[in-house]
Amino acid sequence: MSLKRVALWAGAAILALAVVAVGAVFLIFPRVSKAPDLKVEATPALIARGDYLFNHQLACGGCHTPELEPHRFSRVNDKTRIGAGRRMGGAPEFPTDIYAANVTPTALGDWTDGEIYRAIVSGVDRTGRPLFPVMPYPFYKSLDPEDVKAVIAYLRALPPQPVTLPRIKLPMPLPIIMRLVPADPTPEMRPAAKNEVALGRYLAFSSSCFECHTKRNERGEPTGTPFAGDNPFGLPGGGVARSANITPDKETGIGSWTRAQFIARFRAMTPEAAAKMAPEAHDADTEMPWTNYSAMTDEDLGAIYAYLQTVPPVHAKVETFTPPAK
Ligand code: HEC
Ligand code: HEC
């Protein structure tokens, strides 16, 4: 055989292998179990708990609720359209337009409770399609099942919002990579309030603090020192916000903050306060859903503070906002 022929055959063989491999990924993944057989018994107390989780502690609403027009600092949620979904694209770190789905009964009305449960903790929709992991299901997999059930009870009780949003269209090879992300949940019990540090750890991971405040690679996997920040978020006006260093370093982190100062920093960022800060062309803006977190309880915020004081301090200054280049 001539060299050219060998090369041709080798090329064909590699191509065939690649086709088989991609086919296998599509056949085998996402590898998640059937939706659990589950019926959430909604009570007023469970719905109220779900309201707190969705709008505040887990900040689902930070993504799934449209913001007030015109834009305000830290995106103030439009309370008349809770869960209607919104377009999230536009920022440079996203490869395409991304839409946080409509999660009101208009969209989820014919899903079973088990299918909603599986979407939140495993990351596939009712048909088994993998969800783009901007939806933080890799961090929801450890949620306490009681917390997930409360969220489902709340979603079911939301006023319907007749909005249809487009589905994400991802460029290759993301549709292949994305199939590998969904996984079965590994539920944890929510620690009791008296175990403050353990509760704080549970909250810092499930409430997306770790996700945003730890540097990640382009696939979204955490690669940096936990809670040292410096994750860039492109702002629509061209500026860049970077997550702060929230390790207990005294100079560059939050090591010199008291528990009361930490809680007060969140309390100051109510939707009413943020609404007065309409950033001109997204100057000094942020991706952090402060307005959602501002109504977290002292118990939950205090626990996060207590946990953050136990992580290794990192001495590294972060410039949290760079204005757009003029
Ligand atoms: C950082 C933004 C973000 C947060 C926070 C977030 N989501 Fe999502 N969610 C998304 C995006 C984006 C999608 C669409 C993913 C896709 O289409 O592949 C989505 C999809 C979903 C879906 C699937 C809907 C469908 O039609 O396929 C459900 C259900 C859902 N989210 C519920 C929740 C709940 C409950 C929470 C809080 C516990 C939450 N989300 C937090 C961004 C987010
Ligand atoms: C979507 C990304 C995102 C999430 C989620 C997020 N943060 Fe942030 N955080 C940021 C960015 C960006 C900044 C810097 C700009 C600003 O101050 O808002 C910041 C700033 C901060 C600051 C201010 C530090 C200072 O020196 O003023 C604290 C404290 C903080 N975050 C704590 C938290 C905690 C605790 C959580 C979880 C409950 C959390 N963050 C979740 C992105 C995020």
XYZ file of C-alpha atoms and ligand atoms in Angstrom:
412
model
C 0.000 0.000 0.000
C 1.258 3.484 -0.809
C 1.796 5.905 2.028
C -1.086 8.042 0.787
C -3.438 5.071 1.035
C -2.306 4.247 4.558
C -2.969 7.839 5.548
C -6.413 7.695 3.924
C -7.326 4.498 5.740
C -6.025 5.815 9.036
C -8.024 9.006 8.540
C -11.174 7.039 7.752
C -10.655 4.821 10.809
C -10.208 7.833 13.107
C -13.333 9.439 11.673
C -15.330 6.232 12.159
C -14.116 5.981 15.759
C -15.080 9.599 16.396
C -18.574 8.990 14.973
C -18.962 5.894 17.170
C -17.729 7.800 20.242
C -20.117 10.730 19.692
C -22.947 8.271 19.007
C -22.139 6.444 22.233
C -22.210 9.698 24.202
C -25.659 10.451 22.750
C -26.900 6.935 23.539
C -25.450 6.561 27.028
C -25.652 10.137 28.348
C -27.185 11.958 30.106
C -26.963 9.103 32.583
C -29.693 9.864 35.112
C -32.332 7.671 36.701
C -36.057 7.839 35.979
C -37.881 10.768 37.571
C -38.790 9.773 41.153
C -42.348 8.761 41.958
C -43.251 11.695 44.140
C -46.309 13.677 45.187
C -45.653 16.917 47.056
C -48.402 17.608 49.622
C -48.574 21.387 49.492
C -49.428 23.176 52.743
C -49.359 26.956 53.304
C -46.238 26.474 55.448
C -44.442 24.467 52.751
C -45.339 27.052 50.077
C -44.061 29.874 52.332
C -40.809 27.975 52.847
C -40.545 27.495 49.054
C -41.103 31.252 48.572
C -38.140 31.963 50.878
C -35.936 29.419 49.097
C -36.885 30.412 45.531
C -36.781 34.200 45.966
C -34.110 34.574 48.634
C -31.878 31.788 49.922
C -31.399 29.845 46.669
C -31.993 32.933 44.480
C -33.719 30.902 41.741
C -35.660 34.097 41.057
C -32.436 35.983 40.338
C -32.367 34.058 37.062
C -35.965 32.924 36.490
C -37.777 36.222 37.191
C -37.556 39.096 34.689
C -35.978 42.270 36.037
C -37.754 45.585 36.401
C -37.412 47.872 33.418
C -35.332 49.966 33.223
C -32.390 48.044 34.602
C -31.392 48.652 38.254
C -28.281 47.657 40.182
C -28.103 43.907 40.837
C -31.310 43.274 38.815
C -34.413 43.993 40.800
C -36.956 41.224 40.214
C -40.332 42.226 38.782
C -42.640 40.831 41.483
C -45.577 40.746 39.059
C -43.761 38.223 36.846
C -42.132 35.780 39.270
C -40.838 32.695 37.457
C -41.735 33.912 33.943
C -38.129 33.371 32.781
C -35.746 35.777 31.076
C -33.017 36.100 28.496
C -29.615 35.873 30.151
C -27.362 36.067 27.102
C -25.286 38.948 25.926
C -22.407 38.701 28.370
C -19.100 37.645 26.786
C -18.654 34.516 28.910
C -21.772 32.976 27.343
C -21.311 31.322 23.955
C -24.871 32.072 22.880
C -28.180 33.515 24.053
C -29.292 31.711 27.171
C -32.837 31.740 28.478
C -33.709 30.899 32.063
C -36.903 28.940 31.490
C -40.464 29.848 32.427
C -41.053 27.772 35.580
C -44.658 28.820 36.296
C -47.602 26.412 35.845
C -47.920 27.689 32.241
C -44.685 25.854 31.433
C -44.517 23.097 34.071
C -48.245 22.361 34.356
C -48.016 18.970 32.690
C -44.756 17.922 34.401
C -45.028 15.515 37.347
C -43.603 16.588 40.725
C -40.917 13.939 40.199
C -39.937 15.433 36.833
C -39.553 18.908 38.370
C -37.566 17.362 41.227
C -35.222 15.637 38.778
C -34.768 18.818 36.703
C -33.651 20.766 39.795
C -31.246 18.200 41.259
C -30.104 16.237 38.185
C -30.349 18.714 35.303
C -32.570 17.097 32.660
C -35.987 18.273 31.491
C -39.044 16.013 31.471
C -37.974 14.452 28.148
C -34.457 13.747 29.442
C -32.818 16.623 27.530
C -29.776 17.892 29.463
C -30.082 21.428 30.878
C -27.311 23.941 30.276
C -25.388 24.075 33.576
C -25.760 27.854 33.980
C -28.753 26.427 35.816
C -26.726 25.451 38.922
C -27.991 21.867 39.226
C -24.453 20.546 39.814
C -24.742 22.423 43.152
C -28.381 21.492 43.767
C -27.625 17.768 43.716
C -26.873 17.856 47.463
C -30.003 19.819 48.421
C -32.109 18.451 51.259
C -35.135 16.727 49.615
C -37.410 18.684 51.984
C -36.047 21.972 50.554
C -36.604 20.752 46.979
C -40.182 19.724 47.792
C -40.884 23.163 49.279
C -39.634 24.793 46.060
C -41.887 22.511 43.987
C -44.917 23.392 46.159
C -44.124 27.092 45.592
C -43.680 26.697 41.804
C -47.065 24.961 41.607
C -48.693 27.867 43.483
C -47.237 30.628 41.258
C -49.597 32.621 39.035
C -49.246 31.320 35.447
C -47.193 33.510 33.080
C -48.106 32.941 29.433
C -44.591 33.498 28.062
C -42.775 31.224 25.644
C -39.010 31.583 25.532
C -36.705 30.073 22.912
C -34.550 27.094 23.823
C -30.776 27.472 23.962
C -28.968 26.663 20.711
C -25.400 25.709 21.537
C -22.467 25.588 19.118
C -20.526 22.315 18.804
C -18.970 20.673 20.777
C -21.028 22.017 23.733
C -24.110 19.842 23.027
C -21.861 16.778 23.425
C -20.023 18.012 26.531
C -23.303 19.058 28.137
C -24.650 15.506 28.001
C -21.946 14.477 30.465
C -22.997 16.956 33.187
C -26.393 15.690 34.505
C -26.076 13.137 37.310
C -28.151 11.475 39.989
C -28.457 13.518 43.202
C -26.458 12.930 46.382
C -28.882 14.455 48.919
C -27.676 15.852 52.241
C -29.743 16.788 55.283
C -29.888 20.506 55.968
C -27.782 20.852 59.152
C -29.544 22.201 62.246
C -29.011 25.890 63.082
C -27.012 25.018 66.200
C -24.365 23.429 63.933
C -23.641 26.874 62.528
C -20.520 26.071 60.482
C -22.072 22.942 58.938
C -25.228 24.880 58.052
C -23.103 27.683 56.596
C -21.223 25.237 54.412
C -24.493 23.721 53.149
C -25.765 27.228 52.317
C -22.525 28.535 50.761
C -22.579 25.678 48.248
C -26.322 25.418 47.541
C -26.860 29.211 47.370
C -24.235 29.638 44.607
C -21.691 31.580 46.750
C -19.002 28.969 46.031
C -19.939 28.775 42.373
C -19.498 32.520 41.754
C -16.718 33.221 44.233
C -14.343 30.507 42.977
C -12.494 30.833 39.691
C -13.781 28.490 36.989
C -12.542 27.280 33.618
C -14.452 27.800 30.376
C -16.487 24.647 31.097
C -17.660 26.123 34.376
C -15.669 23.703 36.540
C -14.159 25.271 39.671
C -10.376 25.459 39.293
C -9.416 28.279 41.659
C -8.904 28.474 45.421
C -12.352 28.229 47.042
C -13.948 31.633 47.787
C -10.907 33.659 46.613
C -13.124 35.253 43.935
C -11.783 36.936 40.776
C -14.352 35.273 38.496
C -15.096 37.740 35.683
C -18.658 38.590 34.619
C -19.024 40.666 31.486
C -21.592 43.425 31.949
C -23.863 44.411 29.056
C -22.322 47.915 28.902
C -18.814 46.503 28.351
C -17.543 46.748 31.934
C -16.428 43.727 33.930
C -17.483 42.744 37.445
C -15.293 40.277 39.330
C -16.438 38.276 42.346
C -14.835 39.454 45.583
C -12.344 37.549 47.718
C -14.580 36.352 50.590
C -11.946 34.259 52.370
C -11.043 35.444 55.898
C -7.876 37.283 54.805
C -7.761 40.460 56.926
C -6.619 42.848 54.156
C -7.985 41.491 50.878
C -10.877 39.337 52.069
C -13.566 39.645 54.741
C -11.374 38.598 57.701
C -11.836 41.930 59.463
C -15.644 42.016 59.046
C -17.811 41.224 62.056
C -20.849 38.982 61.792
C -23.067 42.057 62.213
C -21.246 43.924 59.406
C -21.597 40.924 57.107
C -25.348 40.675 57.733
C -25.772 44.460 57.411
C -24.016 44.435 54.010
C -26.732 42.074 52.698
C -29.593 43.866 54.468
C -28.559 47.139 52.808
C -29.205 45.715 49.351
C -32.991 45.513 49.435
C -34.825 45.814 46.103
C -35.916 49.316 47.236
C -32.301 50.394 47.824
C -31.103 48.868 44.540
C -33.948 50.524 42.639
C -32.507 53.922 43.611
C -29.157 52.911 42.111
C -29.954 52.874 38.390
C -26.495 52.347 36.913
C -25.809 54.567 33.913
C -25.069 52.217 31.014
C -24.263 49.444 33.506
C -21.490 51.349 35.269
C -20.341 49.712 38.502
C -22.933 46.986 38.243
C -22.871 43.434 39.569
C -23.986 39.918 38.752
C -24.496 39.068 42.402
C -28.216 38.671 43.208
C -27.914 40.920 46.307
C -31.555 41.937 46.112
C -32.640 38.300 46.417
C -30.241 37.494 49.264
C -31.113 40.702 51.162
C -34.095 38.994 52.807
C -32.218 35.914 53.987
C -32.633 35.315 57.721
C -29.987 36.353 60.269
C -29.665 32.662 61.061
C -28.768 31.742 57.461
C -26.518 34.755 56.768
C -24.821 34.335 60.155
C -24.152 30.655 59.389
C -22.577 31.533 56.023
C -20.391 34.096 57.804
C -19.339 31.518 60.419
C -18.441 28.982 57.713
C -16.510 31.505 55.584
C -14.379 32.378 58.636
C -13.185 28.734 58.663
C -11.951 28.493 55.043
C -8.228 29.038 54.337
C -7.494 32.779 53.959
C -6.133 33.865 50.584
C -4.116 37.061 50.329
C -5.097 38.359 46.874
C -6.643 41.691 45.996
C -9.539 41.588 43.533
C -10.592 44.630 41.508
C -14.345 43.978 41.664
C -15.307 46.390 38.899
C -13.552 47.622 35.746
C -15.449 50.243 33.720
C -15.902 49.806 29.970
C -12.900 50.886 27.891
C -13.571 54.395 26.585
C -27.816 31.206 37.415
C -29.137 31.134 36.845
C -30.134 30.103 37.349
C -30.468 29.828 38.658
C -29.913 30.433 39.931
C -31.505 28.817 38.584
N -31.781 28.492 37.293
Fe -33.187 27.142 36.649
N -32.555 27.394 34.741
C -31.640 28.335 34.310
C -31.477 28.232 32.874
C -30.558 29.083 32.006
C -32.343 27.193 32.442
C -32.549 26.676 31.005
C -31.532 25.610 30.709
C -31.690 25.017 29.315
O -32.653 25.376 28.611
O -30.860 24.174 28.935
C -32.995 26.691 33.648
C -33.925 25.638 33.651
C -34.686 25.271 34.745
C -35.741 24.282 34.725
C -36.156 23.431 33.511
C -37.272 24.083 32.757
C -37.526 23.466 31.404
O -38.544 23.850 30.788
O -36.730 22.653 30.899
C -36.296 24.263 35.986
C -37.456 23.410 36.459
C -35.562 25.222 36.795
N -34.579 25.798 36.010
C -35.816 25.502 38.125
C -34.939 26.228 38.947
C -35.059 26.309 40.389
C -36.179 25.704 41.203
C -33.993 27.041 40.835
C -33.575 27.333 42.262
C -33.476 26.181 43.142
C -33.239 27.457 39.654
N -33.852 26.935 38.547
C -32.115 28.262 39.706
C -30.958 29.242 35.108
C -30.967 29.259 36.501
C -23.739 35.422 40.195
C -22.509 35.517 40.930
C -22.484 35.705 42.425
C -23.151 34.974 43.388
C -24.172 33.869 43.173
C -22.678 35.455 44.664
N -21.788 36.469 44.484
Fe -20.951 37.608 45.964
N -20.159 38.853 44.558
C -20.196 38.652 43.184
C -19.545 39.773 42.519
C -19.395 39.947 41.020
C -19.105 40.662 43.548
C -18.362 42.001 43.367
C -19.309 43.136 43.021
C -20.264 43.433 44.141
O -19.836 43.906 45.200
O -21.454 43.151 43.979
C -19.524 40.062 44.808
C -19.311 40.618 46.070
C -19.565 39.992 47.268
C -19.295 40.538 48.579
C -18.737 41.932 48.849
C -17.324 41.891 49.272
C -16.792 43.276 49.504
O -15.582 43.345 49.721
O -17.545 44.256 49.451
C -19.666 39.611 49.531
C -19.552 39.714 51.037
C -20.189 38.479 48.795
N -20.137 38.746 47.443
C -20.672 37.321 49.396
C -21.457 36.370 48.717
C -22.198 35.304 49.376
C -22.156 34.998 50.865
C -22.896 34.652 48.398
C -23.873 33.505 48.552
C -24.998 33.744 49.462
C -22.574 35.287 47.119
N -21.710 36.325 47.371
C -23.089 34.908 45.877
C -20.791 37.598 42.530
C -21.625 36.652 43.137
